[in-house]
Structures are given as C-alpha cells and as structure tokens.
Amino acid sequence: MANFFSNLFNRNNDPKSIISFDVIDPIYAYLYNEEGSVELKIKGIQETVLVNLYSFPTSLDHEEGRAEIEKAGFKNAYEVLNELYKKVDIGVVSEEIMQQELEFDFIHIQFYSQPSAEMKKYFNKVLNNFIILFCCTNSLEINDFKILYTGSHFIDYTKGLLDSEKLDVNTPKNETQEIGIKDFKTVLQGMCQYMNIEIPESVELPSSENLLESEEVTESTFEEFVKLVSRGSIEEKDLKKQTKKLFKNYKKEAKEYYSIVEDHFAFFESIDSWNSDWKFDPEDAIYFISYMLGEDFTFDYPEETYSHNLFPYIQSELEKLNLELLTYDTQGDNYLFFVANKEDVERILELSELTKIEVNQL
C-alpha cells in the first residue's frame, strides 16, 4: 500500500528507482541550503561531474543572458521557462505570476559517458545534460519533477536549454540516452554519498561500492597500468624502468606537459603498439594487429571500408580472442593503438584516469 501511494497518479517516485522524487528532493534541499554548485569525481564516470542549482529568472538576469533570450526570440526568462514547461507538460507561468517576480528553481547535472557503438566512430566520449524541472502532480505543493535531456555543449545557455528534449528514463530513444541514464543513476548515488543523503532502503542501488573513495596514486599504480597495457609481455627490467619514468612524470608540473607526453609515446613504443595516421587501409590493420598479437590476424569487412569505419569489424574479430583494441589519446590527428585483454579494459580505463595517461575505447 505504501508503494502504491508513493507513486500515486504517475508521480516520479518509483520506490525501487534512484531517479525518484524521494531522492531528487533532498538533493535539491542540499543545493538550496548548502552548496548551489558542486563538482565531484565519481567512480565509473569520466571526468568531473558538474551539478548546479539555477533559477528563472535570476540565473539568466545578466547582460549575456538577456542577449541570449532576445536572440532566441523571447522577451524575458519566464517565456523561456514556459517553452521548457510545454516540452514536459507542466502548466505555464501566467503573466500575473511573472509580475510577482517569483523564482522557479531547476537542477542542471552535466557529465560525460562512453559513446554508443555508432558514436564511437566520431567521439571518445559524449556529454550528458540532465535538466530537472520541479512541478506539482495532483497537489498544491511541489511533489514531482520532469527531466529534459541534451548532449549539446551549452555555449549559448538559453539555446542549450531550448534545444533539450523531454526524457522518459524508462524508454530511452537511443543507445546514447540509454548509456546516459544508466550513468545518471550512478551519478545520483555518488551525489547522495557526497551530500550525506540517506537513500531509501527500497531503492535498487546502481553500485555497491564507495563511489567517492579516491585511490591513492603510487608507483604501484603505474606498474599495474604497464602490466595490463602490455598484456604482461614486458620484461621485469623494462617494467621497473617504465614505471619509475611514468610515475616521475606524473609528479611534474603542468608546464612540463610536452616532456610528459613525449615519455608517454616512449612507453607505448616500448610495447607492441601501432602508431597510425587517422586514415588507414584494412591491410594496414591486418598487418599491425598481427604484429601486436604475434600471430596471424584477419577480419571480414565490407568493400570500400577504411579507417574508423573498420573498428566494429576489427573489434568483433578480436572479441573472439577475448581481446579489445584501445588507443592512447594523442590529442592529434593520429592513433596510437594497442591490444588489451577484454577482462582488463575496465581497470585500464580506471588507471588511465588515475595516471593521466589518456586511454580511450574505440
């Protein structure tokens, strides 16, 4: 009976889901009363998660914001808010309410996820923006919320909001949204941990881990990274040499960036890897992957298929060997490939975050 009433009239309060009012409301209270802007690192989420509490009209009431509103064809921030409300079936703000200059708060949560299979052809990561708008469902008080979603960068903040779309977390439109929603659940759990918010016992948690527990970076961290990236093929003497060099570089100041990156390249040259232009033929992939594996490798692919369009076919064949092709992010127009054991990929990506040696899935 309690579960029935907690989800009465289709409110966003599924007692089993972390994306529910019972979780979102205390997060809102924390942002309102403690910190209106939060940046945090959460295990399993790429880079920093940004969480901000904004309000209409105050957050757009500045010279740049007013210019964005005018450029979008609106007179004031309330009109922008009404456009958002229409997207998610919330009653619009009346002219009378506008005259009272009441404020309407919303939460903007931003983070990166791994790209979908299709997006991997073009990006190493994709941006998620979850815009949480509050509303009343069969009530005179705030007791519900709706979510807008977009993968765009908010260069023009007003346009970014207006380009967002209504999100149904139970029926994502595509794989990108599906991955984003999965990570959003992890982000909410990490936020609750950071804000000391007790999650209801009925909620099915995305993770059983301490999502904020930071792992200390030591020489052993780099040793583990080198072992996994080399698939254990590196000799003990070279292992110690590369470990010491990479750890020493890690402690250097940012102004020594180029010398740090140079030693990253030196490390990958010391193991079986393939440094390629961004354009390559299937024959190149066959030759160099065979070299990295130390055995003949081939794969099937459609005619006239080249470069990044070959990745799905390469990965499919490598998966049969329990392997995966990864790349070091050169920050340029070339790839630096290496092959990893499939079961080690998740840990390699975690170590990549810790060591600042940027490795990406393809």
XYZ file of C-alpha atoms in Angstrom:
362
model
C 0.000 0.000 0.000
C 2.849 2.388 0.834
C 4.410 1.784 -2.581
C 1.059 2.472 -4.229
C 0.663 5.842 -2.579
C 4.319 6.834 -3.125
C 3.737 6.507 -6.865
C 0.189 7.857 -6.831
C -1.064 9.381 -10.090
C 2.146 8.597 -12.021
C 4.451 10.755 -9.966
C 8.183 10.327 -10.496
C 8.560 8.320 -7.315
C 9.180 4.715 -8.238
C 10.213 3.299 -4.831
C 12.755 0.995 -6.482
C 14.413 3.620 -8.687
C 17.048 6.114 -7.613
C 15.576 8.505 -10.198
C 12.685 9.400 -7.916
C 11.340 12.398 -6.007
C 12.373 10.856 -2.674
C 15.991 11.126 -3.859
C 15.851 14.270 -6.029
C 14.088 16.381 -3.361
C 16.827 16.064 -0.669
C 19.443 16.723 -3.359
C 17.578 19.920 -4.190
C 17.428 20.835 -0.476
C 21.192 20.382 -0.168
C 21.876 22.555 -3.220
C 19.458 25.212 -1.939
C 20.712 25.311 1.654
C 24.363 24.222 1.498
C 26.160 24.458 -1.857
C 24.473 25.688 -5.011
C 27.302 24.415 -7.185
C 29.097 21.088 -6.747
C 31.952 19.435 -8.646
C 32.809 15.856 -7.781
C 34.593 12.786 -9.090
C 32.517 9.618 -9.119
C 33.847 6.133 -9.782
C 32.812 4.831 -13.173
C 32.119 8.321 -14.573
C 34.575 10.009 -16.913
C 35.982 13.331 -15.714
C 34.271 15.633 -13.219
C 30.512 15.710 -12.629
C 29.097 19.263 -12.517
C 25.929 19.943 -10.510
C 24.327 23.384 -10.371
C 21.141 24.827 -8.913
C 19.817 27.603 -11.158
C 16.597 29.589 -11.177
C 14.349 31.500 -13.556
C 14.628 34.438 -13.970
C 17.655 35.166 -11.749
C 20.214 32.888 -13.410
C 19.606 34.487 -16.810
C 19.309 38.034 -15.444
C 22.626 39.401 -16.683
C 23.830 41.094 -19.851
C 24.850 37.898 -21.641
C 21.731 36.041 -20.525
C 19.403 38.823 -21.635
C 21.145 38.930 -25.015
C 20.690 35.148 -25.390
C 16.989 35.445 -24.530
C 16.485 38.196 -27.114
C 18.451 36.250 -29.728
C 16.164 33.253 -29.140
C 13.128 35.445 -29.827
C 11.801 35.855 -26.289
C 11.142 38.915 -24.126
C 12.171 37.519 -20.747
C 13.370 34.425 -18.889
C 9.825 33.400 -17.920
C 8.948 32.981 -21.594
C 11.960 30.678 -21.983
C 10.821 28.715 -18.916
C 7.335 28.370 -20.397
C 8.835 26.844 -23.546
C 10.566 24.255 -21.371
C 7.389 23.615 -19.388
C 5.477 22.976 -22.630
C 8.015 20.275 -23.576
C 7.283 18.327 -20.385
C 3.569 19.116 -19.954
C 3.903 21.460 -16.968
C 1.414 24.336 -16.727
C 2.976 27.607 -17.916
C 3.734 30.638 -15.766
C 0.982 33.239 -16.082
C 1.509 36.941 -16.693
C 0.291 37.597 -13.145
C 2.958 35.300 -11.671
C 5.598 36.946 -13.865
C 4.659 40.319 -12.400
C 5.240 38.948 -8.903
C 8.838 38.054 -9.969
C 8.698 34.645 -8.314
C 11.659 32.322 -8.805
C 11.497 28.808 -10.292
C 14.482 26.604 -9.468
C 15.949 23.832 -11.598
C 18.933 21.499 -11.342
C 21.458 21.061 -14.152
C 23.635 17.919 -13.945
C 26.394 17.520 -16.519
C 28.829 14.638 -17.077
C 30.470 12.511 -19.790
C 29.727 8.904 -20.724
C 31.231 6.304 -23.011
C 29.851 6.731 -26.554
C 27.402 4.303 -28.126
C 28.640 1.900 -30.798
C 27.562 4.338 -33.514
C 29.019 7.419 -31.793
C 32.370 5.681 -31.249
C 33.077 6.317 -34.922
C 33.311 10.020 -34.168
C 33.795 10.597 -30.419
C 35.723 9.166 -27.470
C 33.095 10.407 -25.025
C 29.671 12.043 -25.117
C 28.249 14.818 -22.967
C 25.058 14.364 -20.950
C 22.955 17.250 -19.651
C 20.067 16.384 -17.326
C 17.801 19.365 -16.616
C 15.455 18.698 -13.679
C 12.333 20.883 -13.507
C 10.049 20.750 -10.466
C 6.267 20.649 -10.602
C 3.071 19.666 -8.763
C 1.168 16.475 -9.598
C -2.351 16.492 -8.109
C -1.045 18.782 -5.377
C -0.690 22.456 -4.494
C 2.876 21.836 -3.317
C 5.985 20.753 -5.227
C 5.935 16.964 -5.191
C 7.244 15.916 -8.584
C 9.795 16.629 -11.325
C 10.291 16.276 -15.061
C 13.586 15.823 -16.924
C 14.919 17.415 -20.091
C 17.991 15.947 -21.794
C 20.543 17.100 -24.347
C 24.030 16.059 -25.395
C 24.956 19.568 -26.575
C 27.582 21.862 -25.104
C 25.991 24.945 -23.505
C 27.953 27.677 -25.281
C 24.750 29.716 -25.504
C 22.994 28.668 -22.293
C 19.496 29.734 -23.320
C 19.793 27.936 -26.658
C 21.148 24.873 -24.854
C 18.060 24.764 -22.642
C 15.699 25.302 -25.565
C 17.374 22.556 -27.617
C 16.848 19.996 -24.840
C 14.142 17.328 -25.170
C 11.749 15.606 -22.797
C 13.297 12.454 -21.345
C 11.471 9.323 -20.242
C 14.062 7.424 -18.215
C 12.160 4.170 -18.716
C 12.068 4.400 -22.519
C 15.282 5.971 -23.869
C 15.140 6.992 -27.536
C 18.544 5.584 -28.455
C 21.658 3.872 -27.108
C 23.276 7.200 -26.187
C 20.368 8.070 -23.892
C 20.331 4.526 -22.516
C 24.010 4.777 -21.515
C 23.460 8.292 -20.142
C 20.520 7.200 -17.973
C 22.491 4.247 -16.624
C 25.341 6.595 -15.659
C 22.867 9.169 -14.307
C 21.752 6.610 -11.712
C 25.383 6.163 -10.639
C 25.831 9.942 -10.513
C 22.768 10.327 -8.263
C 24.126 7.678 -5.888
C 27.509 9.443 -5.784
C 25.812 12.790 -5.153
C 23.821 11.326 -2.256
C 27.021 9.946 -0.776
C 28.752 13.335 -1.144
C 25.774 15.187 0.377
C 25.235 12.634 3.177
C 21.727 11.896 1.927
C 20.215 8.607 3.073
C 18.788 6.710 0.118
C 15.520 4.840 0.866
C 16.019 1.121 1.503
C 13.590 0.230 -1.273
C 15.860 1.770 -3.938
C 17.893 -0.611 -6.078
C 21.382 0.915 -5.971
C 23.426 1.047 -9.195
C 26.629 0.241 -7.288
C 27.629 -1.467 -4.049
C 30.927 0.489 -3.980
C 32.029 3.655 -2.255
C 31.719 5.863 -5.337
C 33.752 8.751 -3.887
C 36.630 6.790 -2.437
C 39.723 8.069 -4.236
C 42.519 5.644 -4.951
C 45.989 6.872 -3.997
C 48.308 7.122 -6.995
C 51.650 5.454 -6.298
C 54.421 3.813 -8.273
C 52.446 0.570 -7.956
C 49.543 2.214 -9.798
C 51.771 2.766 -12.814
C 53.244 -0.710 -12.541
C 49.759 -2.208 -12.732
C 48.941 0.023 -15.715
C 52.091 -1.009 -17.600
C 51.448 -4.708 -16.935
C 47.869 -4.543 -18.184
C 48.559 -2.412 -21.249
C 51.452 -4.671 -22.266
C 49.347 -7.789 -21.519
C 52.127 -8.933 -19.181
C 54.645 -9.256 -22.007
C 57.055 -6.587 -20.782
C 60.263 -7.823 -19.152
C 60.802 -7.113 -15.448
C 63.724 -4.765 -16.090
C 61.741 -2.683 -18.588
C 58.678 -2.805 -16.348
C 60.565 -1.154 -13.490
C 62.197 1.356 -15.844
C 58.923 2.456 -17.442
C 57.100 2.506 -14.103
C 59.663 4.818 -12.495
C 59.758 7.121 -15.513
C 55.971 7.434 -15.810
C 55.489 7.984 -12.080
C 58.202 10.642 -12.086
C 56.456 12.391 -14.984
C 53.124 12.199 -13.169
C 54.548 14.347 -10.383
C 55.843 17.008 -12.773
C 54.140 20.362 -13.095
C 51.691 21.041 -15.912
C 54.184 23.360 -17.649
C 56.268 20.270 -18.428
C 53.346 18.776 -20.365
C 55.243 18.141 -23.596
C 58.048 16.240 -21.917
C 55.417 14.162 -20.094
C 53.598 13.322 -23.340
C 56.872 12.517 -25.057
C 57.548 9.856 -22.427
C 54.023 8.507 -22.891
C 54.892 7.898 -26.534
C 58.210 6.348 -25.498
C 56.343 3.933 -23.257
C 53.960 2.812 -25.996
C 56.892 2.366 -28.363
C 58.457 0.009 -25.805
C 55.498 -2.377 -26.055
C 53.663 -3.826 -29.055
C 51.651 -0.882 -30.389
C 50.699 0.723 -33.693
C 51.072 4.457 -34.364
C 48.916 5.288 -37.379
C 47.645 8.232 -39.335
C 43.894 8.743 -38.878
C 43.465 7.285 -42.398
C 44.422 3.630 -42.838
C 43.522 0.647 -45.012
C 42.259 -2.774 -43.898
C 45.600 -4.222 -44.954
C 47.383 -1.885 -42.531
C 45.130 -3.033 -39.687
C 45.685 -6.702 -40.541
C 49.460 -6.280 -40.687
C 49.907 -4.265 -37.496
C 47.394 -6.154 -35.365
C 49.075 -9.402 -36.435
C 52.363 -7.832 -35.318
C 50.912 -6.773 -31.950
C 49.422 -10.211 -31.352
C 52.464 -12.133 -32.538
C 50.219 -14.280 -34.739
C 48.225 -14.015 -37.962
C 45.088 -11.932 -37.655
C 42.417 -11.193 -40.227
C 38.832 -9.989 -40.215
C 35.889 -9.651 -42.580
C 34.757 -6.204 -43.702
C 32.597 -4.689 -46.466
C 34.348 -3.451 -49.594
C 35.426 0.183 -49.657
C 35.611 0.345 -45.855
C 38.502 2.300 -44.343
C 39.856 3.901 -41.183
C 37.465 4.305 -38.209
C 34.689 2.525 -40.125
C 36.750 -0.655 -39.733
C 36.650 -0.577 -35.921
C 33.414 -2.585 -35.419
C 34.734 -5.391 -37.666
C 38.157 -5.413 -36.002
C 36.625 -5.453 -32.507
C 34.184 -8.204 -33.431
C 37.033 -10.479 -34.520
C 39.235 -9.561 -31.543
C 36.352 -10.305 -29.172
C 36.521 -13.938 -30.276
C 40.036 -13.929 -28.799
C 38.814 -12.118 -25.657
C 40.772 -9.026 -26.745
C 39.952 -5.380 -27.489
C 41.687 -2.654 -29.471
C 42.244 0.544 -27.461
C 44.003 3.797 -28.249
C 46.111 6.337 -26.391
C 44.679 9.829 -26.944
C 47.454 11.613 -28.835
C 45.486 14.908 -28.898
C 46.336 14.982 -32.604
C 45.226 13.589 -35.954
C 46.751 10.160 -35.429
C 46.001 6.986 -33.487
C 48.265 5.069 -31.130
C 46.697 1.619 -30.891
C 47.352 -1.276 -28.544
C 45.555 -4.532 -27.764
C 44.293 -5.384 -24.265
C 42.699 -8.402 -22.664
C 38.934 -7.868 -22.615
C 38.651 -8.517 -18.866
C 41.298 -5.833 -18.162
C 39.699 -2.990 -20.142
C 37.586 -1.561 -17.315
C 40.572 -1.479 -14.971
C 42.823 0.050 -17.674
C 40.315 2.878 -18.101
C 40.232 3.420 -14.318
C 44.030 3.505 -14.203
C 44.045 5.855 -17.176
C 42.019 8.341 -15.124
C 44.376 7.968 -12.167
C 47.656 8.146 -14.095
C 46.510 10.861 -16.528
C 47.648 8.665 -19.437
C 44.572 9.113 -21.598
C 43.337 5.806 -22.989
C 40.079 5.526 -24.919
C 37.846 2.765 -26.177
C 37.106 2.771 -29.908
